[in-house]
CSV table of C-alpha atoms in Angstrom, one decimal:
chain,number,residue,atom,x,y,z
A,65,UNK,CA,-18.8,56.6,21.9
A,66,UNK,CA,-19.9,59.0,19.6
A,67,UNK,CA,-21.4,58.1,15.9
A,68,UNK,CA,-19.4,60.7,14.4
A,69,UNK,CA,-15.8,61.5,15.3
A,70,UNK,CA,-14.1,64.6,14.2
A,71,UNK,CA,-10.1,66.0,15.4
A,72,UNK,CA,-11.8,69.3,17.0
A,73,UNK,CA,-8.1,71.0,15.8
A,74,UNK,CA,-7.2,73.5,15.8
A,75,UNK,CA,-5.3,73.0,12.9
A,76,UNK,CA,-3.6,75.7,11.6
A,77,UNK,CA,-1.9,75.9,7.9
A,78,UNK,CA,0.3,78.8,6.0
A,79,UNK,CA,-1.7,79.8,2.5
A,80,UNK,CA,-2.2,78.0,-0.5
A,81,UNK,CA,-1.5,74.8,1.7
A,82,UNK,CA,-3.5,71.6,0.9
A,83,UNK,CA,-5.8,71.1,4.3
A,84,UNK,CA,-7.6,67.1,5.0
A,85,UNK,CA,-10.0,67.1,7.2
A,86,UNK,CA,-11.4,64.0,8.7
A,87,UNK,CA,-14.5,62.1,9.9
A,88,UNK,CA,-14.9,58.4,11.0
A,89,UNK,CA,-18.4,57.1,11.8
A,90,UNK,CA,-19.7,53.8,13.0
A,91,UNK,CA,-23.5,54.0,12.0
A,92,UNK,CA,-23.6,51.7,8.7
A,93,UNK,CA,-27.1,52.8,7.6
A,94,UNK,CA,-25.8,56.5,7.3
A,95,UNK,CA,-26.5,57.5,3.5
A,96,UNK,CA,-25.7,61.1,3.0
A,97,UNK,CA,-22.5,62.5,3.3
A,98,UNK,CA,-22.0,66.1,3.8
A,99,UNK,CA,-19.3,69.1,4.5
A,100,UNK,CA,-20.6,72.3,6.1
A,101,UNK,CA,-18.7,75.8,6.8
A,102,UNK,CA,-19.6,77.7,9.9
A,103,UNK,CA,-18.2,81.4,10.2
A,104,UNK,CA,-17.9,82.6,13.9
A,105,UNK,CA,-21.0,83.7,15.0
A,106,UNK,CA,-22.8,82.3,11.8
A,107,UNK,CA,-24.9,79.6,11.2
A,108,UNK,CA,-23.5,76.7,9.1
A,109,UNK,CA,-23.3,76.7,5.1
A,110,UNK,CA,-23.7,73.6,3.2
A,111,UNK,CA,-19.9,72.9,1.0
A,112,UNK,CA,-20.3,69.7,-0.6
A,113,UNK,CA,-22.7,66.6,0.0
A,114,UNK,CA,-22.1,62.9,-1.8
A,115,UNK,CA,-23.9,59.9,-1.1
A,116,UNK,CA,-22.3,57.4,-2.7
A,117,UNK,CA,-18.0,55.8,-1.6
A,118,UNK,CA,-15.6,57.5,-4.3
A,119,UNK,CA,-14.3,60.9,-5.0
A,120,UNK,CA,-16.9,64.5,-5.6
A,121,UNK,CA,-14.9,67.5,-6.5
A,122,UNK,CA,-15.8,71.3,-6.3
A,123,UNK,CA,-13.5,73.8,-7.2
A,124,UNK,CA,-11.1,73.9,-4.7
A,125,UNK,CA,-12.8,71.0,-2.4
A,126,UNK,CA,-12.7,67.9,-3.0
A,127,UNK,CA,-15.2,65.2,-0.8
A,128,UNK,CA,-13.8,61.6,-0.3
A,129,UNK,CA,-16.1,59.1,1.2
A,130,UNK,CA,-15.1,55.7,1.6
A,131,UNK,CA,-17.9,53.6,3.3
A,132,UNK,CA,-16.1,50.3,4.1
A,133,UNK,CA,-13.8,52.1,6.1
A,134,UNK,CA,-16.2,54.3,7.2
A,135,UNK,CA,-14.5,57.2,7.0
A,136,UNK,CA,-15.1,60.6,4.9
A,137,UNK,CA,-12.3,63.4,3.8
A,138,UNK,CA,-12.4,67.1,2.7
A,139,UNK,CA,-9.6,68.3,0.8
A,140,UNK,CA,-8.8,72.1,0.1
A,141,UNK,CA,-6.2,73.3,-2.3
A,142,UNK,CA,-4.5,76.4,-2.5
A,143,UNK,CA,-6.2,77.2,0.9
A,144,UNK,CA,-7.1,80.8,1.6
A,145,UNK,CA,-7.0,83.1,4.6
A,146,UNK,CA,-11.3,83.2,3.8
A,147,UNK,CA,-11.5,79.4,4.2
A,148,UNK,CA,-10.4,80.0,8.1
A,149,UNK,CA,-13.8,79.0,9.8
A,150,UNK,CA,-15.0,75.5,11.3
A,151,UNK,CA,-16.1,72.6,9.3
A,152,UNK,CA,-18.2,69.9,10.2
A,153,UNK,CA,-19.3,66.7,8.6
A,154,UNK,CA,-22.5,65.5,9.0
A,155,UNK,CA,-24.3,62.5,8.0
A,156,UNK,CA,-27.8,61.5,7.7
A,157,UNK,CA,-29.5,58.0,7.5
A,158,UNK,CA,-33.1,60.0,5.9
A,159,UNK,CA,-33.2,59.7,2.0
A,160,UNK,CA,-33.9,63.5,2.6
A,161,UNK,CA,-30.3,64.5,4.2
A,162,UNK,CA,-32.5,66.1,7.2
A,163,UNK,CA,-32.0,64.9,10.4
A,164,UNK,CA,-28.6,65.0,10.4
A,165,UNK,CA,-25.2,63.8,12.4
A,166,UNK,CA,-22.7,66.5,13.1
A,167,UNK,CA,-19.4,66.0,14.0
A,168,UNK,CA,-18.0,68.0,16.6
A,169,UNK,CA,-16.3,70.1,14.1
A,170,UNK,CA,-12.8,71.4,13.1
A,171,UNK,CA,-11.6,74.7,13.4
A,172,UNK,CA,-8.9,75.7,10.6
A,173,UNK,CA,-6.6,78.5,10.2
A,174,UNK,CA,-5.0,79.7,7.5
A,175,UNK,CA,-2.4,82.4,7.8
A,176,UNK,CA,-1.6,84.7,5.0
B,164,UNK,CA,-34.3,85.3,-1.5
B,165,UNK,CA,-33.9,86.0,1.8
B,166,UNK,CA,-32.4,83.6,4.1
B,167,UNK,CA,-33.5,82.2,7.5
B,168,UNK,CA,-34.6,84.3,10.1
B,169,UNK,CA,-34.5,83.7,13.6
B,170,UNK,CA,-36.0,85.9,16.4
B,171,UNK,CA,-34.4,86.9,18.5
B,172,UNK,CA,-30.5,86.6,18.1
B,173,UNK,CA,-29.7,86.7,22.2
B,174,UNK,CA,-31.6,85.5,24.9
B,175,UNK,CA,-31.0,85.3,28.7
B,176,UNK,CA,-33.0,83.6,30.9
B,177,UNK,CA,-33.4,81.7,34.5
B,178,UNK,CA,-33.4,78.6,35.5
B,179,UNK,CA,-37.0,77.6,36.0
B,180,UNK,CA,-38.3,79.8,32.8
B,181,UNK,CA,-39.4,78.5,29.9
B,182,UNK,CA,-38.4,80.3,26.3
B,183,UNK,CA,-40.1,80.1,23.3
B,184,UNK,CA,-37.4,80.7,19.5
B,185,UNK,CA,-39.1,81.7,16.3
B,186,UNK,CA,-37.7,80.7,12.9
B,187,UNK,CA,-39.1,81.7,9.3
B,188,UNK,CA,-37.9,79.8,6.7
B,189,UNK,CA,-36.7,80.6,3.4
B,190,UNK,CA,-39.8,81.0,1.4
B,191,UNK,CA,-41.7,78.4,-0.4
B,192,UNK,CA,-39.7,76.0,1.8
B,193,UNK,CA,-41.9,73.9,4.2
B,194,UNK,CA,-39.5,71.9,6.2
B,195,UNK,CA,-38.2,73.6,9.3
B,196,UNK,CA,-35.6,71.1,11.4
B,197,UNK,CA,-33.9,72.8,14.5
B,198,UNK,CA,-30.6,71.9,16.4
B,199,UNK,CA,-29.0,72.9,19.6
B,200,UNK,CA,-25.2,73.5,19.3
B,201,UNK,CA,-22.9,73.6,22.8
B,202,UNK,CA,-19.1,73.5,23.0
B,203,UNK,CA,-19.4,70.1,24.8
B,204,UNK,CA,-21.8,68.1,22.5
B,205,UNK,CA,-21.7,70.1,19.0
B,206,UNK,CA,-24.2,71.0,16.9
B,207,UNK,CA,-27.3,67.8,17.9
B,208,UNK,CA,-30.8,67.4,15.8
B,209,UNK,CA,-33.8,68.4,18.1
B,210,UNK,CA,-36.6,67.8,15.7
B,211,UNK,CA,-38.3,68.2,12.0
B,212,UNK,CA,-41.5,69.8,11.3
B,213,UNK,CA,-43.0,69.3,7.5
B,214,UNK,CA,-46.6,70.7,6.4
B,215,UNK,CA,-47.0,71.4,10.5
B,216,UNK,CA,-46.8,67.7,11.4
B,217,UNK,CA,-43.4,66.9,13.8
B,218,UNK,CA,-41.5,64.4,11.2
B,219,UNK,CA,-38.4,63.4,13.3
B,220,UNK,CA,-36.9,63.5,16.2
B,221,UNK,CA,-34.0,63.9,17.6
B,222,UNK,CA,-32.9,62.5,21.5
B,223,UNK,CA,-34.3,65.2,23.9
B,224,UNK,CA,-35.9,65.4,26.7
B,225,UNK,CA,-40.0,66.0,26.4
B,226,UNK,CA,-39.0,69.3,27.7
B,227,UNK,CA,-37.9,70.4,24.5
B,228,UNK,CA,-40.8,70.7,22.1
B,229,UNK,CA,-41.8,72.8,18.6
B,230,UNK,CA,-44.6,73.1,16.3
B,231,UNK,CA,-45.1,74.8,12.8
B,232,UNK,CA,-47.7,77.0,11.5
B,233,UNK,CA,-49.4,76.4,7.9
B,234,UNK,CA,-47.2,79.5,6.6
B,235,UNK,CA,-43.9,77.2,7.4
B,236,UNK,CA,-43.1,79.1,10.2
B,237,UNK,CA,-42.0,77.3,13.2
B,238,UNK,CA,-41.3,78.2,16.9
B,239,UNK,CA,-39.4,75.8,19.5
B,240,UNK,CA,-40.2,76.3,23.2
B,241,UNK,CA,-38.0,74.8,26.0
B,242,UNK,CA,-39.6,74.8,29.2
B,243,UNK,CA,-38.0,74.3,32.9
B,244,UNK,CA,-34.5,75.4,31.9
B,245,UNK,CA,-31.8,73.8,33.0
B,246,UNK,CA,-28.5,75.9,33.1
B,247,UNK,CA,-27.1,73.2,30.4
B,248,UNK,CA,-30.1,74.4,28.1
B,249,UNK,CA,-27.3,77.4,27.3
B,250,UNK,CA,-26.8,76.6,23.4
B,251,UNK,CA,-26.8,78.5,20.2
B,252,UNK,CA,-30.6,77.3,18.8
B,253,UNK,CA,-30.2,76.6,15.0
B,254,UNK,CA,-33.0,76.1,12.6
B,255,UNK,CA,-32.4,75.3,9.1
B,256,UNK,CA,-35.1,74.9,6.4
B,257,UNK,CA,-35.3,73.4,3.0
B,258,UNK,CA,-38.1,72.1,0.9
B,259,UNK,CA,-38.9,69.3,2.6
B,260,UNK,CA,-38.7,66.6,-0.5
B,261,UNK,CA,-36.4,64.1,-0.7
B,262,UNK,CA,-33.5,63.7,-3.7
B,263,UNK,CA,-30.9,64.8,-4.6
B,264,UNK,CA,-31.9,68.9,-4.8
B,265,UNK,CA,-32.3,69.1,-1.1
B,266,UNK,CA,-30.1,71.0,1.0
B,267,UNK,CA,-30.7,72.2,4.5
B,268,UNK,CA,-30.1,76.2,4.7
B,269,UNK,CA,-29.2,77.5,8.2
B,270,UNK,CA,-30.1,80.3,9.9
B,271,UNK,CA,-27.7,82.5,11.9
B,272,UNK,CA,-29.2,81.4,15.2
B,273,UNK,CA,-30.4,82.1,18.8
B,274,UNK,CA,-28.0,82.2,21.5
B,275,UNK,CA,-29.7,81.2,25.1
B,276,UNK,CA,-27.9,82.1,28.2
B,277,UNK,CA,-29.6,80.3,31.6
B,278,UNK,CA,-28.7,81.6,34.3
C-alpha cells in the first residue's frame, strides 16, 4: 500500500464548476501538507502548502487538511479552462517540506 | 530570477550505459533535491544535497547517485540502466532552511529513454 493515495481521474468538469480533489495518507509523522500544479511537459509548481488540520484559502483554492482522518482536500471555485493540468499532493515528514511524498496525481479538465 | 535549469531536456540511452543529469538551481538557493517521475510509480524522492553534503535519501538502488558542487550546482548519474530507469528526472531547489518561507521550485526536467 502506498503512503499517499490519490484518484488518478481523469476528472473532467464544465467551467466555473467547483473541483475537490483528494488525498488520504497513512504515515502519522507527515507534517507538511502541500498542492502542486504540473502543466504537460512542465515541471510541478507549488499551489498551496499548510501544516497544520483546518482550512488555508488562496484566491480561488482552498486547502483542507484534516489529520485525524488523515485526509487532505483542494477545492477550486469558478474553475477555469487554465486550471486544466495535474495536481498532486505531496507531504513531507522534514520540518523543511523537502523530501517529499507525492501522490500519484490527478489530472483535471475543465471545458469552456 | 531565472528558474531551474536542467541539461539536457531529452536523453536516449542503452541498457548497460550509465547517464549523468545536470541541474542549476535558482540562484542563492543551495538545496538541490531530485525525483524520478514514471506513469507507474509517480513522481518519487531520489535524494537532497545541501552545502555539497547528500542530506536525504530517498529508496533507490545504490545505482542511483548525485553530488553537488560548492556553486549549488548538482548532477545525478545513474549507472547500469535498466529499461525501467525510463522517467522524467526532476530536480527542484530551494534555500535549503527550514520554516515556513521554504518552497521547493521545480525545474522542467529531463526525460530518459533506455532502450
Amino acid at each position: 500500500q502506498k503512503e499517499v493515495e490519490q484518484d488518478p481521474g481523469p476528472l473532467s468538469v464544465p467551467e466555473g464548476a467547483i473541483v475537490s480533489l483528494n488525498c488520504t495518507y497513512s504515515n502519522s509523522a507527515f507534517q507538511y501538507f502541500m498542492w502542486y500544479r504540473q502543466y504537460s511537459r512542465k515541471g510541478p509548481e507549488l499551489l498551496m502548502y499548510t501544516y497544520s488540520s483546518g482550512n488555508k484559502e488562496d484566491g480561488r483554492f482552498t486547502a483542507q487538511v484534516d489529520k485525524s482522518s488523515k485526509y487532505i482536500s483542494l477545492f477550486i471555485r469558478d474553475s477555469q479552462p487554465s486550471d486544466s493540468a495535474t495536481y498532486l499532493c505531496a507531504m513531507s515528514v522534514s520540518t523543511g517540506r523537502r523530501a517529499l511524498t507525492f501522490g500519484s496525481g490527478t489530472r483535471l479538465q475543465v471545458q469552456p | 530570477k531565472a528558474g531551474v535549469t536542467q541539461t539536457p531536456r531529452y536523453l536516449i540511452k542503452t541498457r548497460g550505459q550509465q547517464v549523468t543529469l545536470s541541474c542549476s538551481p535558482i540562484s542563492g538557493h543551495r538545496s538541490v533535491s531530485w525525483y524520478q517521475q514514471t506513469p507507474g510509480q509517480g513522481l518519487q524522492f531520489l535524494f537532497e544535497y545541501f552545502s555539497e553534503t547528500q542530506r536525504n535519501k530517498g529508496n533507490f538502488p545504490g545505482r542511483f547517485s548525485g553530488r553537488q558542487f560548492s556553486n549549488s550546482r548538482s548532477e545525478m548519474n545513474v549507472s547500469t540502466l535498466e529499461l525501467g530507469d525510463s522517467a522524467l528526472y526532476l530536480c527542484a531547489s530551494s534555500s535549503g532552511t527550514s520554516g515556513e518561507g521554504e518552497t521547493q521550485y521545480f525545474g522542467p526536467g529531463t526525460r530518459l529513454l533506455v532502450l
